[in-house]
XYZ file of C-alpha atoms in Angstrom:
702
model
C 0.250 7.764 -69.989
C 3.376 7.470 -67.798
C 3.559 4.100 -66.053
C 5.599 5.340 -63.094
C 8.819 3.597 -64.139
C 12.155 5.270 -64.617
C 12.913 6.541 -68.113
C 15.808 7.700 -70.258
C 19.393 6.639 -69.440
C 18.384 5.347 -65.991
C 15.847 2.963 -67.511
C 18.308 1.900 -70.204
C 20.881 1.075 -67.528
C 18.316 -1.044 -65.663
C 17.544 -3.000 -68.812
C 21.109 -3.459 -70.029
C 22.950 -4.085 -66.769
C 21.999 -7.795 -66.377
C 22.937 -8.547 -69.969
C 26.297 -6.769 -69.796
C 27.240 -8.200 -66.394
C 26.448 -11.718 -67.605
C 28.938 -11.352 -70.469
C 31.682 -9.524 -68.505
C 34.521 -11.641 -67.116
C 37.360 -11.383 -64.650
C 40.850 -11.960 -66.108
C 43.495 -13.457 -63.829
C 46.241 -16.057 -63.726
C 45.319 -19.404 -65.305
C 43.721 -21.927 -62.924
C 46.538 -23.662 -61.098
C 48.988 -21.504 -63.018
C 52.240 -19.810 -62.140
C 50.672 -16.949 -60.171
C 47.613 -18.726 -58.872
C 48.084 -22.363 -57.820
C 44.843 -22.486 -55.815
C 41.335 -21.115 -55.980
C 40.690 -18.718 -58.850
C 39.108 -16.153 -56.501
C 42.103 -15.921 -54.176
C 44.645 -14.560 -56.651
C 44.966 -10.987 -57.879
C 42.713 -9.590 -60.576
C 44.586 -8.577 -63.703
C 41.592 -6.853 -65.240
C 38.291 -7.466 -66.980
C 37.068 -8.602 -70.380
C 33.841 -9.606 -72.071
C 32.547 -12.275 -74.432
C 31.928 -10.928 -77.925
C 31.186 -14.322 -79.530
C 30.970 -17.921 -78.351
C 34.444 -18.831 -77.133
C 36.009 -15.370 -77.678
C 36.854 -12.772 -75.014
C 37.903 -9.208 -75.809
C 40.086 -7.338 -73.330
C 43.073 -4.994 -73.284
C 46.574 -6.110 -74.182
C 47.946 -4.597 -70.982
C 45.527 -6.779 -68.975
C 46.910 -10.041 -70.372
C 50.402 -8.587 -70.010
C 50.104 -8.519 -66.217
C 52.217 -10.842 -64.093
C 54.907 -11.683 -66.631
C 56.739 -8.890 -68.420
C 59.193 -11.262 -70.137
C 56.514 -13.539 -71.600
C 55.154 -13.354 -75.102
C 51.588 -12.108 -75.163
C 50.253 -14.153 -78.077
C 49.905 -17.750 -76.960
C 49.920 -16.895 -73.271
C 47.326 -18.666 -71.133
C 45.098 -16.694 -68.757
C 42.242 -17.486 -66.399
C 38.696 -16.415 -67.258
C 36.014 -16.329 -64.539
C 32.561 -15.853 -66.025
C 28.842 -16.168 -65.383
C 27.899 -19.576 -66.763
C 24.686 -20.113 -68.701
C 23.320 -18.616 -71.923
C 21.471 -15.751 -70.257
C 22.124 -13.072 -67.655
C 24.276 -14.341 -64.811
C 23.118 -14.716 -61.277
C 26.210 -13.964 -59.340
C 29.774 -12.727 -59.284
C 31.032 -13.275 -55.807
C 33.656 -15.535 -54.287
C 32.950 -19.220 -53.701
C 30.654 -19.859 -50.792
C 28.822 -16.577 -51.121
C 25.266 -16.195 -52.370
C 26.625 -14.386 -55.394
C 28.680 -17.432 -56.387
C 25.805 -19.158 -58.245
C 26.558 -19.662 -61.925
C 30.291 -18.802 -61.784
C 32.760 -20.813 -63.860
C 36.490 -20.562 -64.490
C 38.251 -21.725 -67.632
C 41.608 -21.279 -69.287
C 41.950 -18.973 -72.252
C 44.785 -18.497 -74.718
C 45.701 -15.099 -76.138
C 45.142 -15.428 -79.867
C 46.540 -12.036 -80.854
C 47.214 -8.538 -79.553
C 46.902 -5.110 -81.155
C 49.147 -3.502 -82.140
C 51.371 -6.461 -83.011
C 54.511 -4.502 -82.133
C 53.612 -4.846 -78.453
C 55.383 -8.216 -78.545
C 58.703 -6.442 -79.123
C 58.070 -3.019 -77.594
C 56.165 -2.808 -74.336
C 55.826 0.347 -72.240
C 57.337 0.752 -68.820
C 55.405 0.178 -65.634
C 52.443 2.572 -65.191
C 52.930 3.905 -68.731
C 50.119 3.820 -71.284
C 50.287 0.969 -73.753
C 50.139 1.877 -77.423
C 46.714 2.034 -79.000
C 44.606 0.141 -79.762
C 45.811 -1.939 -76.777
C 43.454 -4.860 -77.469
C 43.750 -8.606 -76.990
C 41.527 -11.389 -78.278
C 41.433 -14.446 -76.034
C 40.221 -17.838 -77.198
C 38.570 -19.969 -74.507
C 40.004 -23.486 -74.513
C 36.818 -25.309 -73.480
C 33.302 -25.392 -74.942
C 31.239 -23.531 -72.344
C 27.818 -21.922 -72.119
C 27.966 -18.158 -71.622
C 26.393 -14.860 -72.654
C 27.766 -12.428 -75.280
C 27.423 -8.660 -75.665
C 25.981 -6.883 -78.692
C 28.714 -4.966 -80.539
C 28.014 -1.776 -82.445
C 28.310 -1.861 -86.227
C 29.203 1.838 -86.330
C 32.812 2.744 -87.010
C 32.568 5.706 -84.618
C 30.588 6.184 -81.386
C 27.888 8.769 -80.782
C 28.607 11.093 -77.855
C 25.755 9.848 -75.693
C 25.078 8.654 -72.189
C 27.046 5.485 -71.556
C 27.983 2.953 -68.895
C 31.164 0.971 -68.282
C 31.561 -2.343 -66.478
C 34.319 -4.369 -64.900
C 35.579 -6.286 -61.898
C 35.756 -4.195 -58.711
C 36.536 -4.689 -55.011
C 35.291 -1.315 -53.800
C 33.420 -2.657 -50.736
C 35.690 -5.586 -50.089
C 33.596 -7.838 -52.349
C 34.945 -8.937 -55.709
C 32.133 -8.453 -58.220
C 31.223 -7.198 -61.685
C 29.714 -3.706 -61.410
C 28.748 -0.870 -63.729
C 28.818 2.924 -63.530
C 27.209 5.541 -65.754
C 29.048 8.333 -67.531
C 28.960 10.271 -70.792
C 31.156 9.944 -73.839
C 33.038 13.238 -74.107
C 34.836 12.897 -77.423
C 37.379 10.871 -79.362
C 41.159 10.897 -79.639
C 43.917 9.335 -81.748
C 41.887 9.588 -84.938
C 38.860 7.922 -83.391
C 40.744 4.946 -81.936
C 40.161 6.156 -78.364
C 37.008 7.438 -76.638
C 37.089 9.934 -73.770
C 34.973 8.958 -70.766
C 33.439 11.605 -68.510
C 34.383 12.121 -64.879
C 30.979 11.324 -63.345
C 32.547 8.380 -61.522
C 35.924 6.757 -60.932
C 37.328 3.861 -62.934
C 38.944 1.278 -60.666
C 42.044 -0.630 -61.684
C 40.282 -3.989 -62.186
C 37.852 -2.487 -64.687
C 40.461 -2.251 -67.456
C 39.308 -4.362 -70.376
C 35.603 -4.083 -69.489
C 32.878 -3.019 -71.936
C 31.606 0.521 -72.550
C 27.922 0.556 -73.527
C 25.970 3.208 -75.415
C 22.803 3.452 -73.306
C 20.753 5.091 -76.065
C 21.236 2.248 -78.543
C 22.111 -0.666 -76.290
C 25.385 -1.621 -77.931
C 28.983 -1.973 -76.803
C 31.126 0.750 -78.349
C 34.404 0.535 -76.456
C 36.798 -1.230 -74.091
C 37.896 0.489 -70.861
C 41.624 1.279 -71.177
C 42.816 3.802 -68.595
C 41.699 6.143 -65.826
C 42.782 9.691 -65.172
C 45.174 10.255 -62.294
C 43.636 12.297 -59.506
C 40.102 12.342 -60.921
C 37.279 10.420 -62.504
C 36.882 9.411 -66.091
C 39.443 8.051 -68.493
C 39.919 6.483 -71.898
C 38.344 3.579 -73.770
C 39.297 1.908 -77.047
C 36.736 1.865 -79.860
C 35.626 -1.679 -80.696
C 35.923 -0.708 -84.367
C 39.677 -1.158 -83.861
C 39.052 -4.892 -84.050
C 39.032 -4.371 -87.795
C 42.799 -3.871 -87.594
C 43.319 -7.539 -86.721
C 45.939 -9.136 -88.991
C 44.531 -10.089 -92.365
C 44.377 -13.749 -93.312
C 46.265 -15.387 -96.128
C 44.666 -15.449 -99.550
C 41.603 -17.679 -99.609
C 41.171 -17.728 -95.835
C 38.342 -16.127 -93.922
C 40.347 -14.186 -91.342
C 39.961 -13.914 -87.582
C 37.890 -10.733 -87.521
C 35.315 -12.076 -89.958
C 35.117 -15.403 -88.146
C 34.495 -13.764 -84.786
C 31.928 -11.285 -86.080
C 30.097 -14.025 -87.954
C 29.908 -16.045 -84.722
C 28.721 -12.912 -82.868
C 25.826 -12.299 -85.248
C 24.765 -15.940 -85.385
C 24.749 -16.123 -81.580
C 22.310 -13.225 -81.278
C 20.241 -14.444 -84.235
C 19.855 -17.881 -82.660
C 18.868 -16.353 -79.312
C 16.313 -14.139 -81.044
C 14.537 -16.903 -82.970
C 14.717 -19.526 -80.214
C 11.659 -20.182 -78.055
C 13.386 -22.612 -75.689
C 13.410 -20.119 -72.811
C 11.910 -16.795 -71.813
C 15.077 -14.987 -70.749
C 15.437 -11.445 -72.054
C 17.787 -11.057 -75.008
C 19.637 -8.034 -76.352
C 17.038 -7.805 -79.115
C 14.253 -7.671 -76.520
C 15.992 -4.801 -74.736
C 16.583 -3.003 -78.040
C 12.823 -3.157 -78.591
C 12.206 -1.288 -75.342
C 14.919 1.267 -76.084
C 13.544 1.852 -79.586
C 10.069 2.518 -78.201
C 11.410 5.638 -76.515
C 13.339 6.804 -79.583
C 11.341 8.783 -82.124
C 11.347 7.999 -85.849
C 10.491 10.853 -88.208
C 9.091 8.326 -90.690
C 6.453 7.033 -88.300
C 8.162 3.732 -87.558
C 9.055 2.969 -91.186
C 12.370 4.799 -91.312
C 14.294 2.153 -89.357
C 14.312 -1.590 -89.159
C 12.926 -2.945 -85.922
C 15.482 -4.497 -83.536
C 14.200 -7.948 -84.463
C 14.623 -7.174 -88.148
C 18.153 -5.877 -87.555
C 19.117 -9.015 -85.633
C 17.632 -11.237 -88.323
C 19.351 -9.318 -91.112
C 22.728 -9.594 -89.372
C 22.157 -13.316 -88.903
C 21.226 -13.874 -92.547
C 24.250 -11.890 -93.716
C 26.432 -14.017 -91.436
C 25.113 -17.142 -93.176
C 26.775 -15.974 -96.405
C 30.470 -16.303 -97.285
C 32.442 -13.209 -96.254
C 32.973 -10.471 -98.863
C 35.946 -10.712 -101.132
C 37.228 -7.265 -100.172
C 36.361 -4.221 -98.118
C 35.981 -2.249 -101.334
C 33.149 -4.541 -102.404
C 31.334 -3.742 -99.154
C 31.966 -0.031 -99.455
C 30.724 0.049 -103.053
C 27.445 -1.678 -102.169
C 26.980 0.637 -99.162
C 27.527 3.677 -101.382
C 24.940 2.465 -103.897
C 22.418 1.815 -101.116
C 23.109 5.055 -99.226
C 23.180 7.377 -102.207
C 26.477 9.028 -101.252
C 30.062 7.994 -100.599
C 30.654 6.845 -96.996
C 33.313 8.505 -94.904
C 36.607 7.109 -96.189
C 38.405 8.047 -92.951
C 36.542 5.333 -91.043
C 38.072 1.871 -90.557
C 37.588 -0.302 -93.626
C 34.446 -2.463 -93.546
C 35.556 -6.089 -93.625
C 32.237 -7.908 -93.223
C 28.722 -7.574 -94.601
C 27.706 -6.399 -91.116
C 30.199 -3.533 -91.294
C 28.396 -2.334 -94.403
C 25.226 -1.862 -92.354
C 27.188 0.465 -90.082
C 27.776 2.775 -93.060
C 24.040 3.181 -93.670
C 22.933 4.977 -90.518
C 21.332 8.412 -91.013
C 21.448 8.396 -94.826
C 20.564 11.500 -96.855
C 17.309 11.868 -98.743
C 13.984 10.169 -98.172
C 13.336 6.683 -96.901
C 15.631 6.483 -93.912
C 17.855 3.647 -92.724
C 15.355 0.875 -93.409
C 15.231 1.609 -97.118
C 19.023 1.894 -97.375
C 19.593 -1.363 -95.504
C 17.059 -3.250 -97.592
C 18.691 -1.970 -100.779
C 22.051 -3.078 -99.433
C 20.742 -6.531 -98.447
C 19.196 -6.933 -101.908
C 22.532 -6.196 -103.564
C 24.355 -8.610 -101.248
C 21.891 -11.385 -102.131
C 22.892 -11.188 -105.814
C 26.599 -10.434 -105.290
C 29.433 -12.639 -106.531
C 30.741 -14.331 -103.403
C 34.324 -15.443 -102.978
C 33.010 -18.989 -102.576
C 29.601 -20.567 -103.176
C 27.169 -19.840 -100.324
C 25.366 -22.595 -98.479
C 22.455 -23.850 -100.604
C 19.581 -21.406 -100.397
C 21.346 -18.838 -98.188
C 21.207 -16.001 -100.751
C 17.602 -16.835 -101.680
C 16.657 -16.825 -97.985
C 18.131 -13.339 -97.617
C 16.117 -12.057 -100.583
C 12.927 -13.700 -99.320
C 13.420 -11.903 -96.010
C 14.006 -8.551 -97.754
C 10.839 -8.970 -99.793
C 8.772 -9.928 -96.726
C 10.182 -7.065 -94.630
C 9.514 -4.518 -97.364
C 5.799 -5.354 -97.182
C 5.393 -2.963 -94.247
C 7.160 -0.119 -96.069
C 6.242 2.042 -99.040
C 4.950 0.432 -102.244
C 7.423 2.332 -104.492
C 10.284 0.893 -102.412
C 8.932 -2.633 -102.798
C 8.810 -2.171 -106.556
C 12.320 -0.699 -106.574
C 13.720 -3.634 -104.595
C 12.118 -6.167 -106.936
C 13.587 -4.457 -109.988
C 16.952 -4.167 -108.235
C 16.948 -7.896 -107.492
C 16.027 -8.911 -111.056
C 18.677 -6.611 -112.493
C 21.282 -7.994 -110.105
C 20.473 -11.594 -111.014
C 20.802 -10.820 -114.707
C 24.143 -9.056 -114.245
C 25.472 -11.889 -112.095
C 24.475 -14.439 -114.738
C 26.275 -12.401 -117.402
C 29.442 -12.307 -115.300
C 29.308 -16.036 -114.709
C 28.843 -16.791 -118.395
C 31.765 -14.558 -119.246
C 33.890 -16.426 -116.705
C 33.132 -19.885 -118.121
C 36.307 -21.613 -119.191
C 38.710 -19.693 -117.003
C 39.627 -20.600 -113.451
C 38.803 -17.675 -111.191
C 40.601 -19.072 -108.165
C 43.170 -21.383 -109.721
C 42.844 -25.118 -110.333
C 40.125 -26.937 -108.447
C 41.446 -29.412 -105.886
C 39.212 -32.411 -105.392
C 39.287 -33.594 -101.781
C 40.347 -37.203 -101.362
C 38.045 -39.853 -99.989
C 38.638 -42.784 -97.672
C 41.504 -45.193 -98.333
C 40.285 -48.378 -100.001
C 42.444 -50.694 -97.890
C 41.591 -52.629 -94.725
C 39.650 -51.054 -91.874
C 39.246 -51.830 -88.179
C 35.799 -53.062 -87.140
C 34.568 -52.712 -83.565
C 31.324 -54.532 -82.756
C 29.500 -53.835 -79.496
C 26.169 -55.199 -78.311
C 24.267 -55.154 -75.033
C 23.278 -58.107 -72.827
C 19.502 -57.807 -72.818
C 18.392 -55.638 -69.920
C 21.782 -55.771 -68.192
C 24.189 -52.837 -68.267
C 27.053 -54.955 -69.581
C 28.347 -55.341 -73.123
C 30.116 -57.846 -75.334
C 32.597 -56.662 -77.936
C 34.773 -57.850 -80.788
C 37.582 -56.174 -82.735
C 38.307 -57.394 -86.286
C 40.025 -56.310 -89.458
C 37.862 -55.948 -92.578
C 39.887 -56.595 -95.708
C 37.954 -53.975 -97.670
C 36.512 -53.856 -101.202
C 39.522 -55.658 -102.669
C 38.626 -58.805 -100.705
C 34.966 -58.453 -99.718
C 33.704 -60.604 -96.890
C 37.148 -61.370 -95.471
C 37.277 -60.715 -91.708
C 40.315 -61.286 -89.472
C 39.591 -61.409 -85.720
C 41.829 -59.430 -83.398
C 40.311 -59.867 -79.945
C 36.962 -60.181 -78.173
C 35.515 -59.744 -74.687
C 32.285 -60.201 -72.770
C 30.295 -58.530 -70.027
C 32.201 -55.256 -69.789
C 30.560 -52.238 -68.186
C 30.176 -49.100 -70.241
C 32.747 -47.259 -68.121
C 35.277 -50.080 -68.537
C 34.974 -50.360 -72.333
C 37.590 -47.723 -73.270
C 40.308 -49.334 -71.180
C 39.356 -52.882 -72.211
C 39.526 -51.937 -75.889
C 42.740 -49.883 -75.761
C 45.130 -52.741 -76.590
C 42.873 -54.576 -79.122
C 42.227 -51.351 -81.059
C 45.908 -50.448 -81.030
C 46.692 -53.848 -82.513
C 44.001 -53.438 -85.156
C 45.387 -50.030 -86.122
C 48.919 -51.419 -86.361
C 47.640 -53.990 -88.835
C 45.737 -51.552 -91.004
C 47.606 -48.239 -90.932
C 49.972 -47.403 -93.803
C 52.658 -44.746 -94.195
C 50.186 -42.727 -96.282
C 47.042 -42.763 -94.159
C 45.469 -43.907 -90.904
C 42.914 -46.679 -91.260
C 39.186 -46.203 -90.894
C 37.545 -47.330 -87.625
C 34.041 -48.730 -88.145
C 31.793 -49.124 -85.095
C 28.932 -51.602 -85.600
C 26.348 -51.177 -82.876
C 22.637 -50.992 -82.342
C 21.227 -47.461 -82.680
C 20.786 -47.355 -78.903
C 24.594 -47.401 -78.588
C 25.323 -44.635 -81.078
C 26.032 -42.412 -78.086
C 29.294 -44.265 -77.428
C 32.075 -41.684 -77.362
C 34.451 -43.904 -79.354
C 35.962 -40.914 -81.159
C 36.977 -39.431 -77.785
C 38.747 -42.567 -76.538
C 42.540 -42.538 -76.449
C 44.568 -45.512 -77.668
C 48.067 -44.105 -78.035
C 49.823 -40.781 -77.714
C 47.078 -39.178 -75.626
C 45.304 -37.928 -78.761
C 41.653 -39.002 -79.226
C 41.029 -41.724 -81.796
C 38.641 -39.482 -83.747
C 41.372 -36.891 -84.230
C 43.921 -39.451 -85.430
C 41.687 -41.250 -87.919
C 38.189 -41.282 -89.467
C 35.558 -42.976 -87.266
C 32.107 -43.999 -88.518
C 29.111 -45.953 -87.213
C 27.537 -48.847 -89.060
C 23.763 -49.255 -89.290
C 22.896 -52.691 -90.757
C 19.756 -52.541 -92.951
C 18.224 -55.738 -91.490
C 16.784 -56.915 -94.773
C 14.805 -53.795 -95.678
C 16.395 -51.002 -97.673
C 15.980 -51.811 -101.340
C 16.893 -48.192 -102.187
C 20.248 -48.426 -100.378
C 22.284 -48.952 -103.566
C 20.911 -46.020 -105.621
C 20.873 -43.692 -102.635
C 24.438 -44.586 -101.671
C 25.658 -43.942 -105.217
C 23.805 -40.642 -105.466
C 25.120 -39.392 -102.113
C 28.697 -40.347 -103.016
C 28.469 -38.308 -106.214
C 26.778 -35.284 -104.648
C 25.812 -32.505 -104.387
C 24.483 -33.084 -100.881
C 21.253 -31.887 -99.311
C 20.641 -31.830 -95.554
C 17.307 -32.596 -93.915
C 16.452 -32.469 -90.201
C 15.046 -35.847 -89.218
C 14.147 -35.590 -85.526
C 13.485 -31.913 -84.839
C 11.728 -28.895 -86.273
C 13.023 -25.461 -85.191
C 14.464 -27.131 -82.096
C 11.301 -29.022 -81.192
C 11.433 -32.862 -81.283
C 9.471 -34.660 -83.966
C 9.077 -38.297 -84.996
C 9.213 -38.967 -88.749
C 6.659 -41.361 -90.183
C 7.797 -44.498 -92.050
C 6.658 -42.831 -95.286
C 8.643 -39.634 -94.698
C 12.020 -40.749 -96.164
C 10.377 -41.811 -99.434
C 9.687 -38.171 -100.266
C 13.336 -37.097 -99.948
C 15.744 -36.730 -102.816
C 18.259 -39.564 -103.192
C 21.164 -37.189 -102.467
C 19.743 -36.219 -99.051
C 21.797 -36.692 -95.882
C 19.401 -36.918 -92.891
C 20.561 -35.048 -89.786
C 19.740 -36.104 -86.219
C 20.442 -33.834 -83.256
C 19.044 -35.548 -80.150
C 20.079 -38.391 -77.851
C 20.529 -41.517 -80.041
C 18.972 -43.816 -77.422
C 15.829 -41.708 -76.873
C 12.715 -41.064 -78.881
C 12.150 -39.576 -81.398
C 15.766 -40.062 -82.536
C 15.786 -43.808 -81.960
C 12.631 -44.164 -84.035
C 14.121 -41.936 -86.726
C 17.220 -44.143 -86.920
C 15.044 -47.213 -87.448
C 12.991 -45.432 -90.127
C 16.135 -44.305 -91.952
C 17.699 -47.762 -91.717
C 14.615 -49.402 -93.191
C 14.500 -46.807 -95.990
C 18.086 -47.604 -97.002
C 19.822 -44.377 -96.032
C 23.483 -45.286 -95.765
C 24.804 -41.835 -94.746
C 23.301 -40.108 -91.707
C 24.736 -37.376 -89.474
C 24.028 -37.621 -85.738
C 25.626 -36.575 -82.456
C 25.838 -37.385 -78.787
C 23.610 -35.385 -76.433
C 25.060 -31.871 -75.852
C 26.271 -30.893 -72.384
C 23.543 -28.237 -72.144
C 20.230 -29.842 -73.203
C 18.571 -26.421 -73.308
C 21.043 -24.994 -75.796
C 19.778 -24.143 -79.263
C 20.530 -26.778 -81.907
C 20.681 -24.101 -84.632
C 24.517 -23.780 -84.631
C 24.795 -27.561 -85.026
C 22.371 -27.718 -87.958
C 23.956 -24.658 -89.556
C 27.420 -26.171 -89.214
C 26.293 -29.487 -90.690
C 24.606 -27.724 -93.611
C 27.726 -25.712 -94.394
C 29.940 -28.780 -94.037
C 27.800 -30.795 -96.442
C 27.720 -27.933 -98.922
C 31.503 -27.522 -98.796
C 32.087 -31.277 -99.049
C 30.001 -31.446 -102.219
C 29.962 -35.254 -102.245
C 29.594 -37.982 -99.664
C 32.913 -39.686 -100.387
C 34.891 -37.070 -98.440
C 32.609 -36.799 -95.385
C 34.497 -39.191 -93.028
C 37.739 -37.264 -93.482
C 36.002 -33.913 -93.131
C 34.396 -35.054 -89.856
C 37.850 -36.126 -88.689
C 39.176 -32.662 -89.522
C 36.321 -31.100 -87.543
C 37.232 -33.199 -84.522
C 40.825 -32.061 -84.880
C 39.763 -28.429 -84.909
C 37.597 -28.903 -81.824
C 40.441 -30.744 -80.070
C 42.693 -27.815 -80.960
C 40.229 -25.472 -79.168
C 38.841 -23.806 -82.295
C 35.586 -22.119 -81.153
C 34.252 -22.276 -84.713
C 34.234 -26.083 -84.430
C 32.654 -26.436 -80.983
C 29.276 -27.025 -82.617
C 30.674 -30.361 -83.831
C 31.230 -31.760 -80.322
C 29.989 -35.348 -80.295
C 29.416 -35.387 -84.067
C 29.020 -38.898 -85.510
C 28.619 -40.216 -89.033
C 26.595 -43.294 -89.982
C 28.391 -44.835 -92.958
C 26.838 -48.014 -94.354
C 29.202 -48.711 -97.264
C 27.870 -51.618 -99.380
C 31.457 -52.453 -100.385
C 32.384 -53.128 -96.751
C 30.033 -55.937 -95.782
C 29.707 -56.730 -92.090
C 30.037 -60.255 -90.696
C 26.706 -62.057 -90.759
C 27.233 -64.254 -87.677
C 26.304 -61.399 -85.387
C 23.232 -60.635 -83.201
C 23.281 -57.052 -84.486
C 21.982 -58.367 -87.802
C 18.689 -59.499 -86.215
C 15.646 -57.495 -85.272
C 16.385 -54.437 -83.142
């Protein structure tokens, strides 16, 4: 029975508008930059853009080319004003207005433009820029924001649509949307023609175009027609033309799309808030869209989001031909070869819509996912990632036809057998050249910083020393010491003593290790972010680890340390379960394998993390991963745990972890969005060969 609400495109617009507006941004001069020395809302608007993944904004090249015709586009800094927060934004007006709530401004750097020749050949004023006229902007700060859902189709359907961008139509600068219809394609599918139902304003260039029937972004607003409504948009499939990476590297397109899928997957499985997600809206849109197979011909929106997330957990495909071949086997016919090449596992799903024969999209996508789970990846997947994908396929197939379930099981067994045959045939020959074994820590002297609190007072004593290292165990050379410093004053008080310690220990080959011995309550100290010399954080210049003295308990420390150093490494959440806090029992660590690296994700000084640190110390775990509290306590911890798991799997053995954590800090300091999950990452490293001084209160009961 009708419920009295609007339906069709009007209802879809109502559902999608908050999500799209929350992810759409205003592009302008950088804050305090050459064109805009003051407030970010007072300068001119260059255009619009939208977040497609955490830390990545998609816009038009001609938008970032505003205000400086002689400047290079790639590497140029721009201002990004956005709705802050992980969900739909609450405002988009100038400061002081009611619409200002939740607005933030950050600096972004243009990572690349398409086509690349725009750097040498730009059009004249008011002339159309060459297609695809796209720019990818990397945000230079870790921020909380919403992202759109991008289509996986290489070509758009000619359906009802909406486009969004920054407008000043009524004298108010805001993000607005208008409805239209997609009228066709041009330039071999690179451009999409927008209907003339409404007018595109100048500031809307670079904004998203949304397919209202499927709830996915299909294009980027490029140009408006002179003297009338409507205009042109660029297909988001043109992102696949981003420059390819060097051999052995992942590539920018695959990195961004992986981050896109993991963002939506994490939002879908999280129960930390009740805000509507893109998957929730897709559910409502799907309810109004008929399925000739009675609901079994297509995956549900939740299943699609989960599948994309599980595919993103795997290493990227070795080639686009590998994706196309698997899609052809799953679809039952050759995909259209005129479409842009599929570069990611997700792109392969886009080739499986509306397949021929019986079964529909769901069957084709499950066949495809089964084949991906047993494929030969260009690098080993994270432990259990391929098995998790197959487990999901098997569970999802339970609601479909029994013959399909049997077919998928046989397909999986056959794929495993063929993969094993290929691996046996490859034994003895190097598939990717000689294996390079990552180096571990230098065995020379290290700098030791000891910090302890004065009872219930908020002041701290400290001491800086030089540990001679395994070659001369037990030898400690004092550098300097101080008493009763406040927490805020510690970085400045320790600048000169640490610099002296580093001068004593550093060699021409490597920077010395900094070891921080402190009670677990002080593991939140941001020592890695302190600066000693050159303005570069200490944690970027050298490896930094925390020490967790065993306090007399920890008989298993020796065997566990040796096993972790040799690898392979297993990760285990110690203080949370699916984002919810939990306190491990004293018996819990005894059931873990000796090569386990416990992972903590909450505030070190608060329960249950503090209790977990004590339990792990007493059980003799010498290597533990932890972090400082994140800036947004409501943010999902899934990206952090996923990043740690992948890092441990790639490291292979514990000996290289301090240097790998240092490299992560360097990537985050260099504004790499793929490393933002590692903000505040810390490593507990209780090396038996580097004994701590015993004349220290930290060795007593905690």
